Structure formats: C-alpha cells, structure tokens
C-alpha cells in the first residue's frame, strides 16, 4: 500500500467537505470561478493523487475557503508524500532546496490574452506532462509547436497565469524571435545574459565564457520554484543553453518547428496546436465582438468562422476590425472574407506587423529554396490534400527528394499530415501559398500542374486495370519521362487508392471540363466507371458521362470513342432509372456500330440494350437483345462476353417467368465464369440461380447461392451489389425459418443502402424489418423480382 495514500485521501475528503459546506456547487460552476476545467477540479477531490498546489487553492477559493490555511495543509500532505516516496514527483510543486540567498524574484511574463478561449485539453496536457516528469537531473521540457497564428504564446502564458502560485520564486521569460520579421533570431548568449541579470547578477559579475555563464545560470536557479518560458524558438540550438540543470524547474518552449532535437536529447514532450474546434472558435468570436452580435446574425457568424478556419489569429484580426464598428452588420465582414482573392487582405491590420500574411511570411522565409518552391506549387493546385507521390510529380523531383521537402514543410507547420504520407494545407495557408506561386520560381506552375494531372491519370488507368483486367482497354499514351505513376499489387490496393484520391480525381475532371480537355474528360469517365459501380456512386457516374457526352462532338476522327461515350452515358442513365433517355443513347451506339461494321461493338450494344429493356420492365425486348448479343459473341468466340450475355438472357427469362430456360442460361454462365476467372459474372450467375431456386421452392439452394455471391462481392469490396444480394439473402433465411439471420441480413442491407444514399431501397428494407411480427408468425413475405437489382455486376465497355 502507498504510505502516502492516507494523507492524500484525507486531504481529498476535506476538499469534498469544504464543497458541501459551501452549498455543494456544481463543478461546472466552480470551473467558471477557478479558471480550471470541471474535470480537473473533480479529480482534485477524488483522492487518486495529490493535486498541484495551484489547483488545490483554486478549488478552495471557488468554495470560499481560507487559502492560507489550506496552503499549510497541502504542504503537510506534500511533505508526507515526499517522505514516503523518497523524492519529489512534480516539478510544479517542488520544495525550496538549499540555494542562493537574497536573489531577486523575477516576474518577466508579459501580459496574456485578454479573452483567452478554449484549448482546455492542451492546458491539461501541459500540466500532465510537467507533473509526470520523473528525472530530477534533466530538464522538464514541454514544447508547444504549431504554425503562425495558432496561439502558441497565448496558450503558454495562460497556463503560466493559472499556475502563478506554483512558482513563488519567479518566472523567467524571453522572446527568442526565431521567426521575427524585424530581424534575425536572438543569440542564445544574449538571452542567457538577460536571465543572469534578472537573477541579480551585475554585468561585471557575469563571466565572459559562454559555458561558464550557462553553469552560473544553472547554479542560480537550482532549488528554486521557478518557471522558464522560451518563446518563439528557431531551433534546438537556441534552446539548449537556457535549460536549467534540474527537472524540478519546468520549461515551456514555443516554436513554429517541431524541435525534434530537443525531444531526442532532453526527452521534451510535444504539444502540437492545430485549428480551434468549432465551439472554441465560436466562443472566441463571441468574446471579441459580443455574444449579442453573434446571436443577431448567426448565418454571417458561421460564415466568418468557416472562412477563418479556426485559426485564432485570423479570428482575432477579423473581430478586432469589426468590434469597433458597432453599426456595421457582420454580413459585411462575411462578404469581405468570402472573396478568396481578397481574404488575406481582409485579415491584415493596417500599419502593423501582426497580420496573417506577415505571420505566414515569417515561416515562409525560413524555408530552404527548393522547399519554398514546392510550397508555392502546392498553393497553385486546387487539391487541399495531396500524397507524397503526387507532390513528387508536382515538383518534378524523385520521391525521396520530395519527401524531404514535405518533411521540412511539416516541421514548419505549413502543412499537416492527416495520415502517413498525406499532406494538407489550412485554407488560409493555401491562399498565401497561391500568392507565392505567382512569383516566378524555377519551372512554371503550368508545367507542374500538367505533371500532376498526368500522374493522377496514369495511376487511375493502372488502378482500373486491377479492378477489371478482362475489360477491353482504351488507348492510353505512355507516361512522360518525368512522371512516375503508381503501380498496384491487386484489387484491394487499387480500391484503397481510389477511395483516398477520389475527391482529387473529381477535381481533376472538373478542371479538365473547364479547360476543354475533351480527351481527358471522356477517358476519365471510362476509367472511373467500374469503381463507381462497385461503390454505388451512380449519380457521380452519370455526371461524369454527361460531361463526356458534351465532349463527344470534339472527338474528331474517333468514332470508337464516340460510340463508347453513348454506351457509357446510356448505361449510366439506365442505372439511375432514366430508362427512356438511356435507351435513346444506346440505340445511337448500336447505329454507330452498325455503320462502322464493328461486330464486337454491335454485340456489346445489344447487350446494353438487353440491360436497359430489363430495367424498363420489357422482358420480351430484353430477351431479344440478349439473344442477339449471345449469337454475335459466339460468332466472335469471346468466352467472357458469352458468359455475360448468358447472364443477361437468364435475367430476361426470369422476368418472363421462364424459370427453366433461365436456369439453363445461368448455369452455363456460371461454368464459363468459373473457367475464365470472371468472379463478378460468377456472382451474377449465383444470384440468378439463387433467385430461381427461391421461386421453385428450394430455399436451401437459394441460400447457398446468395451466400456465395455475398462472399465474392465482399472480397472484391463491391458494396453496391453486396447490399442487393443481402436483401435477397434475408428472404432465403425467412423461408427457412431463420428469422434472426434474416433480420441480420436485412439490417446490413439497409445500413449499406443508406451509406450509398439509396434511400428508396433502404426504405423498402426498413418496411420489412418493421413487419417482423408477421413473418415471424409464418406470414412469409414474397420475394421481390430481380428488377430492383442492377442486372449485371460489371457492365464493360
């Protein structure tokens, strides 16, 4: 048992008694008076550990207690703990050891922020990191790092203000000016001499040797209860001479860099500041301009918060400019910030060096020349997040070189890493980088954008080949010599890349449309179709093919491309229920194939028409086109397309009620798919066979076929068709009396439908789940027709 547990528990019990005698105020109420979080005050009285002196006194004062008396109580308990543990464990509440007598008590901390808001988690982390430092022979250092305007200094000064009582021997502070626009970083020797003078040493008494100065400094602060704040450090070299020799004196360092060397050599703990959470940003704005104005114009306030992106400096400047304009509506400020080209101007303070642009300029000028060039290029492209490989293409550099440049940007907090190997810029930083991109620096931004676009396109075509290698490829030129596209080991890797880069690929397509790059537009529609079908992004697929259709008149001398565009757009229309429009374009595609005498394209057009007429609920026309496609593909001798056409014929026969004919087609399709490794077609055949078994009174076989199809779709991450088959699987379970399994299948189907925004399908399954009582009692629901399921798992073009 911990020998100190008794005194600590007794002290906590007395704190709780004090709170009760004060009327039992809530910890939230106490937090407002004490300037500590409710959680911190609650922990102070739970007996798990002795709170720091400043927390204990804040608790007491919030309850109206006598601070002097409680200070003595705390010291008795602290002494008992030290006697039990054999040493002091918290650098914030150290005993006065034997040290120099008669030294002055420096109070060098500058004034903090008047309306400090938020950052409670970070304040708690500083306390936790310093209080858990265990080595008395090494400095207790916490670094607070972050980009310009994140509020690093404000955070540290707020923490120091709240913990003043823990440092009765004073606080040392120096602005190291690591990123000061007015001059070079402060020489650490100058800072050290300033500390010595603050500690009572005359200039004549300070030894000339820098090492002797550092030793004297460590001697003067030894055994004292002090805080050292080193603000705006340029690098680790600047900090090292200013560290005390004892871990009993905490040191807080702020910097725009990570200061990895300080963590390596002195075990410094790091706190990285990012943008304020939305609630904290709203509180800051309210404090600055008044809650009444925010409440009066909530929409404008939200837009201001959005445009400032949680950056404390941006919010502070915007609020400062508007707080003096009581008669001006917030909507005017929101309008100023809405214009990207003028947003940084709106966040400047006239005649001052504290504007946002000035803050970012300091970080930018500290970059090496190649890193500054990459920073400017990142601002010239419309992608908020980019991979290391894409950045290498943009910079025209080998991946290893680009990785080093990105690490420098990350170290300077001009980019962040939301995931390993991916880099993101704050919106306001990106605007500043875009300004820098207008300054000539090496290769033109246009050439860099072209390299990046080709990197994405070439990688996309390679990913598509992994998803559907049996699909007839379109002609793609070889990548340029200075572009190194990605290669993928298999379908999962390709899907993962597409999931991650999908937003950037959409942006690339929009840029291609805006620039009139017609070849890129239609080829991107083709390359993304298989992925979009697997992910259920049918609306995106339709929009992409619509752009390709607009590009088709410009594809001079490319009849095959125009044919593919009509096929692609027609199929996309069918998949979202626009049957008439889809049929019109598929008929055009058939006419183009007939005019060209292209038997393969004609067979393919018949296949697509079979799909479309099935969706239009015309089984006879669907069957006619399916059989025409089957006959033509048999003439060509293409086993993959023969299998797909057999599946089309099977589905058409199901729609006509010709179940035995459907079974023969589906069984033949299944054999071909297994023979030629066509797993999507195999899954489609299994669904057809399962439905036929369900309709002919064999639910056990139906269950087996549906489960096989689910396994295939799940392995290939085809969420769209997995949801469809799960719905059918539920019916098979019900007909076998397996109601729990049916509910599980339908719940998964409904969840997947909603995740794909297939709300009509989700509502249909929700209705089944709400009617559970009937089908549990034996009133079996009829299985729906397969018209609700997309006819073919992959529709190649």
JSON list of C-alpha atoms in Angstrom, two decimals, residues 24 69 92 158 163 229 313 334 437 450 479 511 555 573 618 669 720 725 743 782 785:
[
{"chain": "A", "resi": 24, "resn": "UNK", "atom": "CA", "xyz": [-22.44, 21.86, -2.96]},
{"chain": "A", "resi": 69, "resn": "UNK", "atom": "CA", "xyz": [-4.80, 27.67, 5.91]},
{"chain": "A", "resi": 92, "resn": "UNK", "atom": "CA", "xyz": [5.25, 22.31, -10.39]},
{"chain": "A", "resi": 158, "resn": "UNK", "atom": "CA", "xyz": [-2.48, 31.42, -19.98]},
{"chain": "A", "resi": 163, "resn": "UNK", "atom": "CA", "xyz": [-0.22, 28.40, -12.13]},
{"chain": "A", "resi": 229, "resn": "UNK", "atom": "CA", "xyz": [9.32, 30.27, -20.78]},
{"chain": "A", "resi": 313, "resn": "UNK", "atom": "CA", "xyz": [-5.03, 34.93, -35.29]},
{"chain": "A", "resi": 334, "resn": "UNK", "atom": "CA", "xyz": [-18.56, 37.75, -44.11]},
{"chain": "A", "resi": 437, "resn": "UNK", "atom": "CA", "xyz": [3.04, 30.77, -56.60]},
{"chain": "A", "resi": 450, "resn": "UNK", "atom": "CA", "xyz": [0.46, 19.13, -66.16]},
{"chain": "A", "resi": 479, "resn": "UNK", "atom": "CA", "xyz": [3.63, 8.41, -69.18]},
{"chain": "A", "resi": 511, "resn": "UNK", "atom": "CA", "xyz": [-10.56, 21.16, -64.28]},
{"chain": "A", "resi": 555, "resn": "UNK", "atom": "CA", "xyz": [-13.56, 13.88, -80.61]},
{"chain": "A", "resi": 573, "resn": "UNK", "atom": "CA", "xyz": [-28.90, 6.76, -67.30]},
{"chain": "A", "resi": 618, "resn": "UNK", "atom": "CA", "xyz": [-39.96, -5.18, -71.01]},
{"chain": "A", "resi": 669, "resn": "UNK", "atom": "CA", "xyz": [-22.84, -18.61, -67.46]},
{"chain": "A", "resi": 720, "resn": "UNK", "atom": "CA", "xyz": [-23.31, -1.85, -54.22]},
{"chain": "A", "resi": 725, "resn": "UNK", "atom": "CA", "xyz": [-27.70, -9.72, -52.53]},
{"chain": "A", "resi": 743, "resn": "UNK", "atom": "CA", "xyz": [-33.03, -9.71, -39.59]},
{"chain": "A", "resi": 782, "resn": "UNK", "atom": "CA", "xyz": [-42.99, -12.69, -51.17]},
{"chain": "A", "resi": 785, "resn": "UNK", "atom": "CA", "xyz": [-38.44, -9.59, -58.51]}
]
